[in-house]
mmCIF file of C-alpha atoms in Angstrom:
data_model
loop_
_atom_site.group_PDB
_atom_site.id
_atom_site.type_symbol
_atom_site.label_atom_id
_atom_site.label_comp_id
_atom_site.label_asym_id
_atom_site.label_seq_id
_atom_site.Cartn_x
_atom_site.Cartn_y
_atom_site.Cartn_z
ATOM 1 C CA UNK A 1 -36.880 -61.258 -61.160
ATOM 2 C CA UNK A 2 -37.824 -64.595 -59.741
ATOM 3 C CA UNK A 3 -39.410 -63.259 -56.690
ATOM 4 C CA UNK A 4 -41.611 -61.256 -58.819
ATOM 5 C CA UNK A 5 -42.632 -64.019 -60.697
ATOM 6 C CA UNK A 6 -43.579 -65.928 -57.510
ATOM 7 C CA UNK A 7 -45.356 -62.911 -56.358
ATOM 8 C CA UNK A 8 -47.585 -62.295 -59.387
ATOM 9 C CA UNK A 9 -48.402 -66.085 -59.233
ATOM 10 C CA UNK A 10 -49.330 -65.884 -55.715
ATOM 11 C CA UNK A 11 -51.887 -63.069 -56.590
ATOM 12 C CA UNK A 12 -53.142 -65.160 -59.723
ATOM 13 C CA UNK A 13 -53.982 -68.064 -57.519
ATOM 14 C CA UNK A 14 -55.331 -66.392 -54.302
ATOM 15 C CA UNK A 15 -57.022 -63.146 -55.467
ATOM 16 C CA UNK A 16 -60.044 -65.101 -56.815
ATOM 17 C CA UNK A 17 -61.417 -65.108 -53.267
ATOM 18 C CA UNK A 18 -63.991 -62.322 -52.917
ATOM 19 C CA UNK A 19 -64.460 -60.180 -49.845
ATOM 20 C CA UNK A 20 -67.572 -59.233 -48.377
ATOM 21 C CA UNK A 21 -69.527 -56.493 -50.440
ATOM 22 C CA UNK A 22 -69.155 -54.254 -47.569
ATOM 23 C CA UNK A 23 -65.803 -53.316 -45.970
ATOM 24 C CA UNK A 24 -65.980 -52.292 -42.277
ATOM 25 C CA UNK A 25 -64.106 -49.437 -40.888
ATOM 26 C CA UNK A 26 -62.085 -51.711 -39.023
ATOM 27 C CA UNK A 27 -61.380 -53.720 -42.258
ATOM 28 C CA UNK A 28 -60.569 -50.409 -44.022
ATOM 29 C CA UNK A 29 -57.918 -49.452 -41.304
ATOM 30 C CA UNK A 30 -56.426 -53.047 -41.895
ATOM 31 C CA UNK A 31 -56.356 -52.172 -45.713
ATOM 32 C CA UNK A 32 -54.713 -48.706 -45.278
ATOM 33 C CA UNK A 33 -52.049 -50.598 -42.935
ATOM 34 C CA UNK A 34 -51.388 -53.230 -45.557
ATOM 35 C CA UNK A 35 -51.114 -51.229 -48.508
ATOM 36 C CA UNK A 36 -48.825 -49.029 -46.381
ATOM 37 C CA UNK A 37 -46.855 -51.930 -45.810
ATOM 38 C CA UNK A 38 -46.984 -52.912 -49.462
ATOM 39 C CA UNK A 39 -45.808 -49.815 -50.465
ATOM 40 C CA UNK A 40 -42.681 -50.204 -47.997
ATOM 41 C CA UNK A 41 -41.910 -53.613 -49.902
ATOM 42 C CA UNK A 42 -42.469 -51.860 -53.144
ATOM 43 C CA UNK A 43 -39.771 -49.547 -52.476
ATOM 44 C CA UNK A 44 -37.313 -52.177 -51.715
ATOM 45 C CA UNK A 45 -38.514 -54.310 -54.597
ATOM 46 C CA UNK A 46 -38.245 -51.460 -57.196
ATOM 47 C CA UNK A 47 -36.159 -48.396 -56.779
ATOM 48 C CA UNK A 48 -37.032 -46.141 -59.351
ATOM 49 C CA UNK A 49 -33.715 -43.984 -60.171
ATOM 50 C CA UNK A 50 -32.592 -41.705 -63.046
ATOM 51 C CA UNK A 51 -32.059 -43.002 -66.471
ATOM 52 C CA UNK A 52 -29.528 -42.252 -69.135
ATOM 53 C CA UNK A 53 -30.444 -40.005 -71.986
ATOM 54 C CA UNK A 54 -28.867 -42.325 -74.676
ATOM 55 C CA UNK A 55 -31.170 -45.272 -73.244
ATOM 56 C CA UNK A 56 -34.033 -43.303 -73.573
ATOM 57 C CA UNK A 57 -33.435 -42.084 -76.854
ATOM 58 C CA UNK A 58 -32.863 -45.554 -78.243
ATOM 59 C CA UNK A 59 -36.196 -46.785 -76.568
ATOM 60 C CA UNK A 60 -38.823 -44.185 -75.436
ATOM 61 C CA UNK A 61 -40.459 -47.284 -73.451
ATOM 62 C CA UNK A 62 -38.035 -47.145 -70.809
ATOM 63 C CA UNK A 63 -38.833 -43.590 -69.826
ATOM 64 C CA UNK A 64 -42.425 -44.617 -69.818
ATOM 65 C CA UNK A 65 -41.688 -47.378 -67.460
ATOM 66 C CA UNK A 66 -39.791 -45.135 -65.228
ATOM 67 C CA UNK A 67 -42.537 -42.460 -65.076
ATOM 68 C CA UNK A 68 -45.203 -44.964 -64.404
ATOM 69 C CA UNK A 69 -43.959 -47.302 -61.774
ATOM 70 C CA UNK A 70 -42.781 -43.882 -59.913
ATOM 71 C CA UNK A 71 -46.519 -42.437 -60.475
ATOM 72 C CA UNK A 72 -48.093 -45.924 -59.265
ATOM 73 C CA UNK A 73 -46.027 -46.176 -55.765
ATOM 74 C CA UNK A 74 -46.803 -42.449 -55.066
ATOM 75 C CA UNK A 75 -50.286 -42.923 -55.717
ATOM 76 C CA UNK A 76 -50.466 -45.766 -53.304
ATOM 77 C CA UNK A 77 -48.812 -43.610 -50.793
ATOM 78 C CA UNK A 78 -51.235 -40.733 -51.521
ATOM 79 C CA UNK A 79 -54.397 -42.869 -51.399
ATOM 80 C CA UNK A 80 -53.351 -43.994 -47.752
ATOM 81 C CA UNK A 81 -52.684 -40.580 -46.859
ATOM 82 C CA UNK A 82 -56.373 -39.476 -47.931
ATOM 83 C CA UNK A 83 -57.778 -42.669 -46.585
ATOM 84 C CA UNK A 84 -56.555 -41.838 -43.127
ATOM 85 C CA UNK A 85 -58.064 -38.372 -43.720
ATOM 86 C CA UNK A 86 -61.531 -39.782 -44.698
ATOM 87 C CA UNK A 87 -60.897 -38.530 -48.209
ATOM 88 C CA UNK A 88 -59.750 -41.925 -49.917
ATOM 89 C CA UNK A 89 -62.778 -42.068 -52.266
ATOM 90 C CA UNK A 90 -61.045 -39.406 -54.121
ATOM 91 C CA UNK A 91 -58.356 -42.150 -54.865
ATOM 92 C CA UNK A 92 -60.405 -43.963 -57.178
ATOM 93 C CA UNK A 93 -58.856 -41.003 -59.758
ATOM 94 C CA UNK A 94 -55.676 -42.977 -58.972
ATOM 95 C CA UNK A 95 -56.791 -46.153 -60.461
ATOM 96 C CA UNK A 96 -57.682 -44.836 -63.737
ATOM 97 C CA UNK A 97 -54.377 -44.064 -64.343
ATOM 98 C CA UNK A 98 -52.601 -47.081 -62.842
ATOM 99 C CA UNK A 99 -55.125 -48.872 -65.220
ATOM 100 C CA UNK A 100 -54.163 -47.144 -68.214
ATOM 101 C CA UNK A 101 -50.199 -47.713 -66.995
ATOM 102 C CA UNK A 102 -51.240 -51.215 -67.562
ATOM 103 C CA UNK A 103 -52.841 -50.886 -70.718
ATOM 104 C CA UNK A 104 -50.405 -48.748 -72.650
ATOM 105 C CA UNK A 105 -47.381 -50.309 -71.276
ATOM 106 C CA UNK A 106 -48.475 -53.475 -72.207
ATOM 107 C CA UNK A 107 -49.376 -52.526 -75.731
ATOM 108 C CA UNK A 108 -46.125 -50.729 -76.511
ATOM 109 C CA UNK A 109 -44.315 -53.645 -74.978
ATOM 110 C CA UNK A 110 -46.051 -55.895 -77.480
ATOM 111 C CA UNK A 111 -44.529 -53.832 -80.593
ATOM 112 C CA UNK A 112 -41.432 -54.141 -82.284
ATOM 113 C CA UNK A 113 -38.933 -51.347 -81.164
ATOM 114 C CA UNK A 114 -38.996 -49.320 -84.298
ATOM 115 C CA UNK A 115 -42.891 -49.414 -84.488
ATOM 116 C CA UNK A 116 -43.082 -48.418 -81.066
ATOM 117 C CA UNK A 117 -40.481 -45.491 -81.141
ATOM 118 C CA UNK A 118 -42.575 -44.231 -84.475
ATOM 119 C CA UNK A 119 -46.060 -44.242 -82.424
ATOM 120 C CA UNK A 120 -44.509 -43.112 -79.134
ATOM 121 C CA UNK A 121 -42.694 -39.984 -80.567
ATOM 122 C CA UNK A 122 -45.701 -39.018 -82.632
ATOM 123 C CA UNK A 123 -48.122 -39.587 -79.746
ATOM 124 C CA UNK A 124 -45.466 -37.425 -77.588
ATOM 125 C CA UNK A 125 -45.415 -34.576 -80.316
ATOM 126 C CA UNK A 126 -49.236 -34.602 -80.335
ATOM 127 C CA UNK A 127 -50.097 -33.998 -76.829
ATOM 128 C CA UNK A 128 -47.480 -31.688 -76.325
ATOM 129 C CA UNK A 129 -48.120 -29.379 -79.282
ATOM 130 C CA UNK A 130 -51.838 -29.329 -78.793
ATOM 131 C CA UNK A 131 -51.303 -28.432 -74.724
ATOM 132 C CA UNK A 132 -48.979 -25.282 -75.969
ATOM 133 C CA UNK A 133 -51.485 -24.325 -78.935
ATOM 134 C CA UNK A 134 -54.518 -24.511 -76.354
ATOM 135 C CA UNK A 135 -52.906 -22.271 -74.148
ATOM 136 C CA UNK A 136 -52.048 -19.905 -77.083
ATOM 137 C CA UNK A 137 -55.604 -19.810 -78.236
ATOM 138 C CA UNK A 138 -56.636 -18.991 -74.487
ATOM 139 C CA UNK A 139 -54.391 -16.193 -73.386
ATOM 140 C CA UNK A 140 -53.234 -14.991 -76.766
ATOM 141 C CA UNK A 141 -50.104 -14.148 -78.035
ATOM 142 C CA UNK A 142 -49.262 -11.034 -76.005
ATOM 143 C CA UNK A 143 -49.437 -13.110 -73.004
ATOM 144 C CA UNK A 144 -47.473 -15.981 -74.399
ATOM 145 C CA UNK A 145 -44.757 -13.444 -75.519
ATOM 146 C CA UNK A 146 -44.618 -12.509 -71.616
ATOM 147 C CA UNK A 147 -44.221 -16.283 -70.928
ATOM 148 C CA UNK A 148 -41.115 -16.126 -73.283
ATOM 149 C CA UNK A 149 -42.818 -17.801 -76.479
ATOM 150 C CA UNK A 150 -42.030 -16.085 -79.784
ATOM 151 C CA UNK A 151 -44.622 -15.969 -82.462
ATOM 152 C CA UNK A 152 -42.554 -17.584 -84.949
ATOM 153 C CA UNK A 153 -41.829 -20.338 -82.284
ATOM 154 C CA UNK A 154 -45.852 -20.791 -81.895
ATOM 155 C CA UNK A 155 -46.405 -20.628 -85.591
ATOM 156 C CA UNK A 156 -43.955 -23.509 -86.197
ATOM 157 C CA UNK A 157 -45.942 -25.549 -83.537
ATOM 158 C CA UNK A 158 -48.858 -24.998 -85.390
ATOM 159 C CA UNK A 159 -47.255 -26.560 -88.688
ATOM 160 C CA UNK A 160 -45.577 -29.261 -86.550
ATOM 161 C CA UNK A 161 -49.184 -30.260 -84.883
ATOM 162 C CA UNK A 162 -50.421 -30.354 -88.584
ATOM 163 C CA UNK A 163 -47.733 -32.734 -89.781
ATOM 164 C CA UNK A 164 -48.177 -35.053 -86.431
ATOM 165 C CA UNK A 165 -51.729 -35.206 -87.218
ATOM 166 C CA UNK A 166 -51.145 -36.154 -90.881
ATOM 167 C CA UNK A 167 -48.721 -38.889 -89.643
ATOM 168 C CA UNK A 168 -51.044 -40.212 -87.079
ATOM 169 C CA UNK A 169 -53.690 -40.839 -89.648
ATOM 170 C CA UNK A 170 -51.447 -42.722 -91.940
ATOM 171 C CA UNK A 171 -50.620 -44.953 -88.776
ATOM 172 C CA UNK A 172 -54.416 -45.333 -88.366
ATOM 173 C CA UNK A 173 -54.596 -46.840 -91.737
ATOM 174 C CA UNK A 174 -51.528 -49.228 -90.979
ATOM 175 C CA UNK A 175 -52.684 -50.462 -87.680
ATOM 176 C CA UNK A 176 -56.669 -50.243 -88.407
ATOM 177 C CA UNK A 177 -57.204 -48.663 -84.677
ATOM 178 C CA UNK A 178 -60.700 -47.626 -83.677
ATOM 179 C CA UNK A 179 -61.016 -43.931 -82.440
ATOM 180 C CA UNK A 180 -60.155 -40.813 -84.341
ATOM 181 C CA UNK A 181 -56.542 -39.353 -84.563
ATOM 182 C CA UNK A 182 -55.550 -41.256 -81.637
ATOM 183 C CA UNK A 183 -56.335 -45.129 -80.949
ATOM 184 C CA UNK A 184 -59.239 -45.863 -78.982
ATOM 185 C CA UNK A 185 -58.614 -47.079 -75.210
ATOM 186 C CA UNK A 186 -60.393 -50.419 -75.870
ATOM 187 C CA UNK A 187 -58.305 -51.000 -78.999
ATOM 188 C CA UNK A 188 -55.245 -50.759 -77.075
ATOM 189 C CA UNK A 189 -56.626 -52.912 -74.196
ATOM 190 C CA UNK A 190 -57.381 -55.662 -76.852
ATOM 191 C CA UNK A 191 -53.828 -55.197 -78.359
ATOM 192 C CA UNK A 192 -52.623 -55.538 -74.674
ATOM 193 C CA UNK A 193 -54.800 -58.586 -73.804
ATOM 194 C CA UNK A 194 -56.337 -56.798 -71.249
ATOM 195 C CA UNK A 195 -59.853 -56.299 -72.631
ATOM 196 C CA UNK A 196 -61.920 -57.895 -69.650
ATOM 197 C CA UNK A 197 -59.741 -55.753 -67.005
ATOM 198 C CA UNK A 198 -60.593 -52.550 -69.326
ATOM 199 C CA UNK A 199 -64.358 -53.202 -69.410
ATOM 200 C CA UNK A 200 -64.288 -53.662 -65.763
ATOM 201 C CA UNK A 201 -62.509 -50.607 -64.743
ATOM 202 C CA UNK A 202 -62.059 -48.248 -67.328
ATOM 203 C CA UNK A 203 -65.557 -46.437 -67.970
ATOM 204 C CA UNK A 204 -66.442 -46.617 -64.378
ATOM 205 C CA UNK A 205 -63.119 -45.210 -62.789
ATOM 206 C CA UNK A 206 -63.452 -42.477 -65.433
ATOM 207 C CA UNK A 207 -66.675 -40.988 -63.631
ATOM 208 C CA UNK A 208 -64.204 -40.178 -60.991
ATOM 209 C CA UNK A 209 -62.734 -37.626 -63.141
ATOM 210 C CA UNK A 210 -65.413 -36.602 -65.411
ATOM 211 C CA UNK A 211 -68.621 -34.909 -65.112
ATOM 212 C CA UNK A 212 -71.190 -38.038 -65.066
ATOM 213 C CA UNK A 213 -75.070 -38.014 -64.030
ATOM 214 C CA UNK A 214 -74.639 -41.530 -63.239
ATOM 215 C CA UNK A 215 -71.929 -40.962 -60.574
ATOM 216 C CA UNK A 216 -73.729 -38.190 -59.357
ATOM 217 C CA UNK A 217 -76.971 -40.407 -58.928
ATOM 218 C CA UNK A 218 -74.635 -42.722 -57.474
ATOM 219 C CA UNK A 219 -73.326 -40.771 -54.828
ATOM 220 C CA UNK A 220 -76.912 -39.595 -53.584
ATOM 221 C CA UNK A 221 -78.482 -41.481 -50.739
ATOM 222 C CA UNK A 222 -81.634 -41.495 -49.383
ATOM 223 C CA UNK A 223 -83.008 -41.429 -45.814
ATOM 224 C CA UNK A 224 -86.756 -42.677 -44.509
ATOM 225 C CA UNK A 225 -87.048 -38.977 -43.368
ATOM 226 C CA UNK A 226 -86.872 -37.673 -46.769
ATOM 227 C CA UNK A 227 -83.066 -36.250 -46.549
ATOM 228 C CA UNK A 228 -80.923 -37.124 -49.171
ATOM 229 C CA UNK A 229 -76.915 -37.038 -48.741
ATOM 230 C CA UNK A 230 -73.792 -37.100 -51.077
ATOM 231 C CA UNK A 231 -71.192 -37.988 -48.179
ATOM 232 C CA UNK A 232 -72.563 -41.222 -46.674
ATOM 233 C CA UNK A 233 -69.556 -42.570 -44.371
ATOM 234 C CA UNK A 234 -70.317 -46.190 -45.584
ATOM 235 C CA UNK A 235 -70.016 -45.377 -49.280
ATOM 236 C CA UNK A 236 -67.098 -43.078 -48.873
ATOM 237 C CA UNK A 237 -65.184 -45.884 -46.923
ATOM 238 C CA UNK A 238 -66.195 -48.515 -49.531
ATOM 239 C CA UNK A 239 -64.822 -46.404 -52.496
ATOM 240 C CA UNK A 240 -61.577 -46.000 -50.324
ATOM 241 C CA UNK A 241 -61.250 -49.662 -49.871
ATOM 242 C CA UNK A 242 -62.138 -50.192 -53.551
ATOM 243 C CA UNK A 243 -59.308 -47.866 -54.669
ATOM 244 C CA UNK A 244 -56.715 -49.059 -52.191
ATOM 245 C CA UNK A 245 -57.257 -52.737 -53.381
ATOM 246 C CA UNK A 246 -57.322 -51.892 -57.115
ATOM 247 C CA UNK A 247 -53.964 -49.813 -56.666
ATOM 248 C CA UNK A 248 -51.667 -52.487 -55.287
ATOM 249 C CA UNK A 249 -53.346 -55.350 -57.866
ATOM 250 C CA UNK A 250 -52.362 -52.873 -60.654
ATOM 251 C CA UNK A 251 -48.961 -52.342 -59.603
ATOM 252 C CA UNK A 252 -48.364 -55.957 -59.537
ATOM 253 C CA UNK A 253 -49.882 -56.065 -62.923
ATOM 254 C CA UNK A 254 -47.341 -53.430 -63.927
ATOM 255 C CA UNK A 255 -44.367 -55.565 -62.927
ATOM 256 C CA UNK A 256 -45.529 -58.336 -65.769
ATOM 257 C CA UNK A 257 -45.575 -55.911 -68.479
ATOM 258 C CA UNK A 258 -42.714 -53.383 -67.616
ATOM 259 C CA UNK A 259 -39.858 -56.058 -65.904
ATOM 260 C CA UNK A 260 -38.157 -56.886 -69.194
ATOM 261 C CA UNK A 261 -37.343 -52.896 -69.354
ATOM 262 C CA UNK A 262 -36.127 -52.310 -65.888
ATOM 263 C CA UNK A 263 -32.462 -52.621 -66.157
ATOM 264 C CA UNK A 264 -32.464 -50.024 -68.932
ATOM 265 C CA UNK A 265 -35.334 -47.915 -67.296
ATOM 266 C CA UNK A 266 -33.531 -46.828 -63.946
ATOM 267 C CA UNK A 267 -35.033 -49.225 -62.139
ATOM 268 C CA UNK A 268 -33.292 -51.701 -59.815
ATOM 269 C CA UNK A 269 -34.289 -53.316 -56.611
ATOM 270 C CA UNK A 270 -32.874 -54.942 -53.333
ATOM 271 C CA UNK A 271 -31.402 -58.683 -54.681
ATOM 272 C CA UNK A 272 -31.455 -59.733 -50.840
ATOM 273 C CA UNK A 273 -35.260 -59.749 -51.031
ATOM 274 C CA UNK A 274 -36.870 -63.135 -51.637
ATOM 275 C CA UNK A 275 -40.372 -64.611 -52.038
ATOM 276 C CA UNK A 276 -40.339 -65.320 -48.238
ATOM 277 C CA UNK A 277 -40.248 -61.484 -47.721
ATOM 278 C CA UNK A 278 -42.926 -60.566 -50.384
ATOM 279 C CA UNK A 279 -45.158 -63.533 -49.381
ATOM 280 C CA UNK A 280 -46.710 -62.231 -45.984
ATOM 281 C CA UNK A 281 -47.365 -58.700 -47.349
ATOM 282 C CA UNK A 282 -49.420 -60.016 -50.206
ATOM 283 C CA UNK A 283 -51.148 -62.615 -48.160
ATOM 284 C CA UNK A 284 -52.019 -60.184 -45.685
ATOM 285 C CA UNK A 285 -53.435 -58.005 -48.551
ATOM 286 C CA UNK A 286 -55.035 -60.980 -50.239
ATOM 287 C CA UNK A 287 -56.852 -62.087 -47.199
ATOM 288 C CA UNK A 288 -58.656 -58.869 -46.957
ATOM 289 C CA UNK A 289 -60.509 -59.932 -50.186
ATOM 290 C CA UNK A 290 -61.455 -57.940 -53.436
ATOM 291 C CA UNK A 291 -63.543 -54.905 -53.170
ATOM 292 C CA UNK A 292 -66.327 -55.018 -55.724
ATOM 293 C CA UNK A 293 -66.531 -51.664 -57.985
ATOM 294 C CA UNK A 294 -70.227 -51.431 -57.506
ATOM 295 C CA UNK A 295 -71.779 -51.898 -53.907
ATOM 296 C CA UNK A 296 -74.834 -54.152 -53.507
ATOM 297 C CA UNK A 297 -76.393 -51.300 -51.399
ATOM 298 C CA UNK A 298 -76.823 -49.210 -54.548
ATOM 299 C CA UNK A 299 -79.389 -51.435 -55.772
ATOM 300 C CA UNK A 300 -81.101 -51.568 -52.387
ATOM 301 C CA UNK A 301 -79.769 -55.269 -51.928
ATOM 302 C CA UNK A 302 -79.116 -57.039 -48.697
ATOM 303 C CA UNK A 303 -77.742 -60.512 -47.762
ATOM 304 C CA UNK A 304 -81.695 -60.897 -46.762
ATOM 305 C CA UNK A 305 -82.620 -59.883 -50.551
ATOM 306 C CA UNK A 306 -83.907 -56.638 -51.797
ATOM 307 C CA UNK A 307 -84.738 -53.706 -49.268
ATOM 308 C CA UNK A 308 -88.658 -53.414 -49.377
#
């Protein structure tokens, strides 16, 4: 654990150095290679294995930690694969998932065990019953029967969903969370102490997942000839660099909020690793600089001032 604390401190002290607004293709390739190296290191630092059923029943956060760390490592791997195929801009969607891992795991980690168990179970049941009943409404009971779902089972799920909704409303009064049946993400971020990170990344990365007029206009680049393209190479590279930069940083953030649960969450590591093993990899990533979310060219700005 000592090596992780030192790695996180190195990030905090050094990552304030911003990189150039534009990542060159050569710098993108260096970034891809550095993240690949980081993934190899992360695989040694944290081995995400199986959990004991009894440990999960005692604290659902352990399952969440296991699943989220695994997804983050796989997302970083997928992002490098996409980036090597000139599809790295699609990896921005992975950033949203990793961000929410940091927010929600930080929030649940701040709760007493009894409160965490109650809320986690309700949220899990709410998600499960809503998905099941949405499928029932879409395909109908005859198809659901072919899928092995008896009508009585589905009717019981309807009652369960209503019970869960009622319980969540009671918790909303207790916690005074903003939002509707479920707590709003900004409320979760405040409780986790990550409001600035939320303000910076949450809405912006959601545009990589949802229909967004702003994102569509952002991706349209004009040319003096009168053409417009949505596949400007420099912008695709910029988004790829942004995703690669954020994914490893968010993974390190996750170390901080999840490490108290590792031993009982099926997470182990190579005890032979020390800070001298991690420092070169982190320094290589940090030397590449931060990639800003909004590219200056989107506002027609250049180092010499606005385009005329």
